[in-house]
Tab-separated table of C-alpha atoms in Angstrom:
chain	number	residue	atom	x	y	z
Y	128	MET	CA	103.749	-5.938	60.853
Y	129	SER	CA	105.872	-2.783	60.948
Y	130	HIS	CA	106.482	-0.968	64.150
Y	131	ALA	CA	104.775	2.193	62.882
Y	132	ARG	CA	101.701	0.201	61.913
Y	133	HIS	CA	101.610	-1.419	65.300
Y	134	ARG	CA	101.725	1.997	66.935
Y	135	SER	CA	98.890	3.255	64.810
Y	136	TRP	CA	96.632	0.523	66.212
Y	137	THR	CA	97.610	1.338	69.797
Y	138	ARG	CA	97.576	5.123	69.537
Y	139	PRO	CA	95.109	6.695	71.999
Y	140	TRP	CA	91.889	8.018	70.537
Y	141	ARG	CA	91.490	11.771	70.306
Y	142	PRO	CA	88.322	13.631	69.230
Y	143	ARG	CA	88.360	15.304	65.858
Y	144	PRO	CA	87.495	18.974	65.458
Y	145	GLY	CA	83.772	19.434	66.048
Y	146	GLN	CA	83.511	16.000	67.695
Y	147	SER	CA	82.571	15.554	71.333
Y	148	GLY	CA	85.239	14.443	73.673
Y	149	ARG	CA	83.305	11.354	74.677
Y	150	ARG	CA	83.880	8.295	72.546
Y	151	SER	CA	80.664	6.467	71.716
Y	152	ARG	CA	80.462	2.728	72.229
Y	153	PRO	CA	79.697	0.523	69.254
Y	154	THR	CA	76.054	-0.522	68.995
Y	155	ARG	CA	74.988	-4.170	69.056
Y	156	ALA	CA	73.909	-3.951	65.408
Y	157	GLY	CA	77.203	-2.382	64.425
Y	158	ALA	CA	79.127	-5.086	66.226
Y	159	LEU	CA	77.146	-7.762	64.425
Y	160	LEU	CA	77.770	-6.129	61.058
Y	161	ARG	CA	81.505	-6.036	61.729
Y	162	ALA	CA	81.419	-9.681	62.772
Y	163	ILE	CA	79.794	-10.812	59.484
Y	164	PRO	CA	82.288	-11.517	56.680
Y	165	ALA	CA	82.120	-9.110	53.777
Y	166	GLY	CA	81.238	-11.933	51.390
Y	167	ALA	CA	78.242	-12.891	53.491
Y	168	LEU	CA	77.017	-9.302	53.479
Y	169	ALA	CA	77.344	-9.134	49.700
Y	170	LEU	CA	75.420	-12.367	49.306
Y	171	ALA	CA	72.658	-11.165	51.612
Y	172	ALA	CA	72.367	-7.959	49.632
Y	173	GLY	CA	72.352	-9.882	46.374
Y	174	CYS	CA	69.395	-11.997	47.472
Y	175	VAL	CA	67.142	-8.963	47.550
Y	176	SER	CA	68.672	-7.000	44.681
Y	177	ILE	CA	66.712	-6.563	41.458
Y	178	SER	CA	69.360	-4.737	39.475
Y	179	GLY	CA	72.649	-6.556	39.893
Y	180	ASP	CA	73.515	-8.847	36.997
Y	181	ASP	CA	75.603	-11.067	39.265
Y	182	SER	CA	72.982	-11.335	42.037
Y	183	PRO	CA	70.563	-14.276	42.235
Y	184	VAL	CA	66.915	-13.238	42.119
Y	185	LEU	CA	63.763	-15.301	42.502
Y	186	ILE	CA	61.926	-15.630	39.198
Y	187	GLN	CA	58.229	-16.503	39.441
Y	188	TYR	CA	56.497	-18.144	36.485
Y	189	VAL	CA	52.793	-18.000	35.624
Y	190	LEU	CA	51.340	-21.462	35.077
Y	191	ASP	CA	48.838	-21.065	32.240
Y	192	ASP	CA	46.750	-23.034	29.754
Y	193	ARG	CA	48.229	-22.744	26.273
Y	194	GLY	CA	45.267	-24.593	24.790
Y	195	ILE	CA	42.581	-22.164	25.977
Y	196	GLY	CA	40.235	-21.164	23.179
Y	197	THR	CA	40.293	-24.559	21.478
Y	198	ALA	CA	36.662	-25.262	20.571
Y	199	PRO	CA	35.169	-28.750	20.934
Y	200	PRO	CA	34.259	-30.639	17.765
Y	201	ALA	CA	31.196	-29.185	16.029
Y	202	GLY	CA	27.832	-30.869	16.417
Y	203	LEU	CA	28.263	-32.139	19.971
Y	204	PRO	CA	25.111	-31.871	22.126
Y	205	ARG	CA	24.903	-29.376	24.954
Y	206	ILE	CA	25.093	-30.843	28.465
Y	207	GLU	CA	22.212	-29.347	30.435
Y	208	ARG	CA	23.922	-29.786	33.786
Y	209	GLY	CA	25.894	-27.531	36.060
Y	210	LEU	CA	29.455	-28.607	36.815
Y	211	LEU	CA	31.300	-27.696	40.026
Y	212	VAL	CA	35.088	-27.987	40.282
Y	213	ALA	CA	36.269	-28.869	43.787
Y	214	PRO	CA	39.548	-27.494	45.204
Y	215	VAL	CA	42.420	-29.573	43.852
Y	216	GLN	CA	44.112	-31.813	46.419
Y	217	ALA	CA	47.896	-32.227	46.506
Y	218	SER	CA	50.705	-33.347	48.774
Y	219	GLY	CA	52.530	-30.819	50.905
Y	220	PHE	CA	55.518	-30.943	48.559
Y	221	ASP	CA	53.431	-30.366	45.435
Y	222	GLU	CA	51.634	-27.481	47.162
Y	223	SER	CA	54.892	-25.519	47.248
Y	224	THR	CA	55.179	-22.409	45.100
Y	225	MET	CA	58.711	-23.434	44.034
Y	226	LEU	CA	59.398	-25.339	40.810
Y	227	ALA	CA	60.302	-28.958	41.503
Y	228	TYR	CA	62.705	-31.359	39.847
Y	229	GLY	CA	63.704	-34.968	40.347
Y	230	ARG	CA	66.820	-36.900	39.410
Y	231	ASP	CA	65.233	-40.288	40.076
Y	232	ALA	CA	61.779	-41.739	40.675
Y	233	GLY	CA	62.086	-41.710	44.457
Y	234	SER	CA	63.294	-38.183	45.201
Y	235	ARG	CA	62.282	-34.569	44.582
Y	236	ALA	CA	63.855	-31.174	45.199
Y	237	HIS	CA	63.014	-27.542	44.525
Y	238	TYR	CA	64.789	-25.039	42.326
Y	239	GLN	CA	66.331	-22.428	44.623
Y	240	PHE	CA	65.464	-19.310	42.605
Y	241	ALA	CA	62.468	-20.383	40.466
Y	242	GLY	CA	58.875	-20.403	41.677
Y	243	TRP	CA	55.233	-20.163	40.650
Y	244	THR	CA	53.093	-17.085	41.145
Y	245	ASP	CA	50.455	-19.299	42.796
Y	246	ARG	CA	50.255	-22.745	44.329
Y	247	PRO	CA	50.080	-25.241	41.417
Y	248	ALA	CA	47.051	-27.124	42.771
Y	249	ARG	CA	44.954	-23.987	43.156
Y	250	ARG	CA	46.071	-22.638	39.805
Y	251	ILE	CA	45.269	-25.907	38.008
Y	252	GLY	CA	41.765	-25.946	39.514
Y	253	TRP	CA	41.124	-22.485	38.124
Y	254	LEU	CA	42.536	-23.446	34.706
Y	255	VAL	CA	40.305	-26.534	34.547
Y	256	GLU	CA	37.242	-24.417	35.310
Y	257	ARG	CA	38.230	-21.841	32.702
Y	258	ARG	CA	38.900	-24.467	30.011
Y	259	LEU	CA	35.561	-26.285	30.541
Y	260	ALA	CA	33.612	-23.028	30.685
Y	261	ALA	CA	35.272	-21.773	27.492
Y	262	ARG	CA	34.260	-24.914	25.606
Y	263	GLY	CA	30.638	-24.000	26.298
Y	264	ARG	CA	29.091	-27.442	26.538
Y	265	PHE	CA	27.889	-27.343	30.152
Y	266	ALA	CA	24.948	-25.251	31.329
Y	267	SER	CA	27.349	-23.721	33.869
Y	268	VAL	CA	30.842	-24.285	35.240
Y	269	ALA	CA	32.017	-22.848	38.568
Y	270	GLN	CA	34.208	-23.517	41.559
Y	271	SER	CA	32.480	-25.496	44.305
Y	272	THR	CA	33.293	-22.625	46.675
Y	273	ALA	CA	31.354	-20.129	44.538
Y	274	GLY	CA	28.052	-20.856	46.282
Y	275	VAL	CA	26.165	-21.875	43.135
Y	276	ARG	CA	24.216	-25.063	42.459
Y	277	GLY	CA	25.463	-27.852	40.300
Y	278	GLU	CA	24.448	-31.392	39.480
Y	279	LEU	CA	27.991	-32.672	38.943
Y	280	MET	CA	31.178	-32.370	40.993
Y	281	LEU	CA	34.674	-32.775	39.554
Y	282	ASN	CA	37.237	-33.844	42.168
Y	283	LEU	CA	40.903	-33.542	41.197
Y	284	THR	CA	44.117	-34.676	42.875
Y	285	LEU	CA	47.497	-33.454	41.662
Y	286	GLU	CA	49.749	-36.521	41.801
Y	287	HIS	CA	52.935	-34.780	40.693
Y	288	LEU	CA	54.244	-31.794	38.754
Y	289	TYR	CA	58.005	-31.652	38.276
Y	290	HIS	CA	60.978	-31.491	35.917
Y	291	ASP	CA	62.260	-35.045	35.471
Y	292	VAL	CA	66.018	-34.769	34.920
Y	293	SER	CA	66.851	-38.447	35.319
Y	294	THR	CA	68.034	-38.126	31.717
Y	295	SER	CA	69.336	-34.708	30.648
Y	296	PRO	CA	67.864	-32.305	29.614
Y	297	GLY	CA	64.780	-33.979	31.008
Y	298	GLN	CA	61.072	-33.512	30.594
Y	299	ALA	CA	58.172	-31.933	32.459
Y	300	ARG	CA	55.771	-34.424	34.005
Y	301	ILE	CA	52.279	-33.814	35.345
Y	302	ALA	CA	49.749	-36.348	36.609
Y	303	VAL	CA	46.200	-35.805	37.869
Y	304	VAL	CA	43.483	-38.151	39.163
Y	305	ALA	CA	39.926	-37.072	38.296
Y	306	GLU	CA	36.614	-38.204	39.762
Y	307	LEU	CA	33.249	-37.140	38.377
Y	308	VAL	CA	30.482	-37.377	40.971
Y	309	GLN	CA	26.699	-37.031	40.856
Y	310	TRP	CA	26.537	-34.397	43.549
Y	311	ARG	CA	22.994	-34.872	44.804
Y	312	THR	CA	23.273	-38.628	45.359
Y	313	ARG	CA	27.046	-38.570	46.078
Y	314	SER	CA	27.432	-41.311	43.470
Y	315	LEU	CA	30.615	-41.867	41.507
Y	316	ILE	CA	30.141	-41.638	37.750
Y	317	ALA	CA	33.720	-42.281	36.665
Y	318	ARG	CA	37.337	-42.078	37.790
Y	319	ARG	CA	40.487	-41.820	35.678
Y	320	SER	CA	44.171	-40.928	35.936
Y	321	PHE	CA	45.741	-38.517	33.457
Y	322	GLU	CA	49.449	-38.104	32.853
Y	323	ARG	CA	51.316	-36.059	30.291
Y	324	SER	CA	54.939	-35.122	29.670
Y	325	ALA	CA	56.806	-32.785	27.342
Y	326	PRO	CA	60.547	-32.620	26.593
Y	327	ALA	CA	62.600	-29.754	27.966
Y	328	GLU	CA	65.179	-28.106	25.729
Y	329	HIS	CA	67.628	-27.493	28.562
Y	330	GLU	CA	68.179	-28.596	32.142
Y	331	THR	CA	67.031	-25.232	33.507
Y	332	ALA	CA	64.023	-23.828	35.319
Y	333	ALA	CA	63.049	-21.709	32.312
Y	334	ALA	CA	63.042	-24.776	30.059
Y	335	ALA	CA	61.090	-26.708	32.694
Y	336	PHE	CA	58.467	-23.963	32.760
Y	337	ASP	CA	58.106	-24.034	28.978
Y	338	ALA	CA	57.761	-27.834	28.916
Y	339	THR	CA	55.284	-27.751	31.800
Y	340	GLY	CA	53.019	-25.411	29.850
Y	341	ARG	CA	52.940	-27.807	26.915
Y	342	ALA	CA	52.332	-30.857	29.097
Y	343	LEU	CA	49.538	-29.124	31.011
Y	344	ALA	CA	47.758	-28.018	27.830
Y	345	ALA	CA	47.777	-31.602	26.528
Y	346	LEU	CA	46.478	-32.920	29.851
Y	347	LEU	CA	43.623	-30.389	29.869
Y	348	ASP	CA	42.707	-31.488	26.333
Y	349	ASP	CA	42.349	-35.073	27.570
Y	350	LEU	CA	40.596	-34.133	30.798
Y	351	SER	CA	38.039	-31.824	29.148
Y	352	ALA	CA	36.968	-34.391	26.559
Y	353	TRP	CA	36.687	-37.087	29.237
Y	354	VAL	CA	34.606	-34.948	31.612
Y	355	GLU	CA	32.168	-33.999	28.850
Y	356	THR	CA	31.770	-37.625	27.769
Y	357	GLN	CA	31.288	-38.968	31.289
Y	358	ALA	CA	28.884	-36.165	32.263
Y	359	GLN	CA	26.292	-37.640	29.912
Y	360	ARG	CA	26.342	-40.997	31.689
Y	361	PRO	CA	24.321	-41.911	34.809
Y	362	ALA	CA	26.146	-42.543	38.066
Y	363	ALA	CA	27.478	-46.062	38.405
Y	364	SER	CA	25.343	-46.798	41.483
Y	365	SER	CA	22.183	-45.587	39.732
Y	366	VAL	CA	22.555	-47.786	36.663
Y	367	PRO	CA	19.740	-50.374	36.818
Y	368	THR	CA	20.991	-53.903	37.081
Y	369	ALA	CA	19.386	-56.811	35.290
Y	370	PRO	CA	17.430	-59.187	37.547
Y	371	ALA	CA	19.284	-62.322	38.468
Y	372	ALA	CA	18.368	-65.395	36.457
Y	373	PRO	CA	16.404	-68.009	38.431
Y	374	ALA	CA	18.447	-70.856	39.701
Y	375	ALA	CA	18.121	-74.025	37.684
Y	376	SER	CA	16.223	-76.777	39.449
Y	377	ASN	CA	17.572	-80.274	39.535
């Protein structure tokens, strides 16, 4: 460091024209800002920027049903029962609003800057209700929280929803367990697991979102047809059993 430069750092402070003679002390906030590296400040600003091309921003995707509007086969009888869709159950991880991925069967992680506009479990419950109502076979379809009556209850559990990248570029996987219950007698009519996958074009969140939409639409196709078929059956516990044959006498 040159001598002149050294003197410039040690030169006594003098007020500028129009400035008070008393030197103000640095504020706590100002001291903290000076203590933070410039790179950290730029990164913090980038996290909330919506205009910088080089700044990471959180992109939120809308999980939707790409198969909505598909009519059931013609000639099927109407189901004169009301169907209630219970809130979808899910693990704490799968309840996150961030897109998930997994590099092996035993681990999961979340994309840092890619999320859903709503919790997947809640969104899927609404999409199931909308799909079944649009098909028009039930007398009514509503959420169980809507305060309406229904003879049947559909319970759903989201087992997993993630981008499987164990093999690049991976595929979207979704699995759901469904239970159809006779609501008045609390009797189980049927239970089944549904799982669908769709290949992703790239190992990115955008490609995962696209593949997830295709996998979900296929799963809702399977689920809707199954619910309508099972809704016409009596509950398992109410099916009359044949009397036992008399024991043979010796």
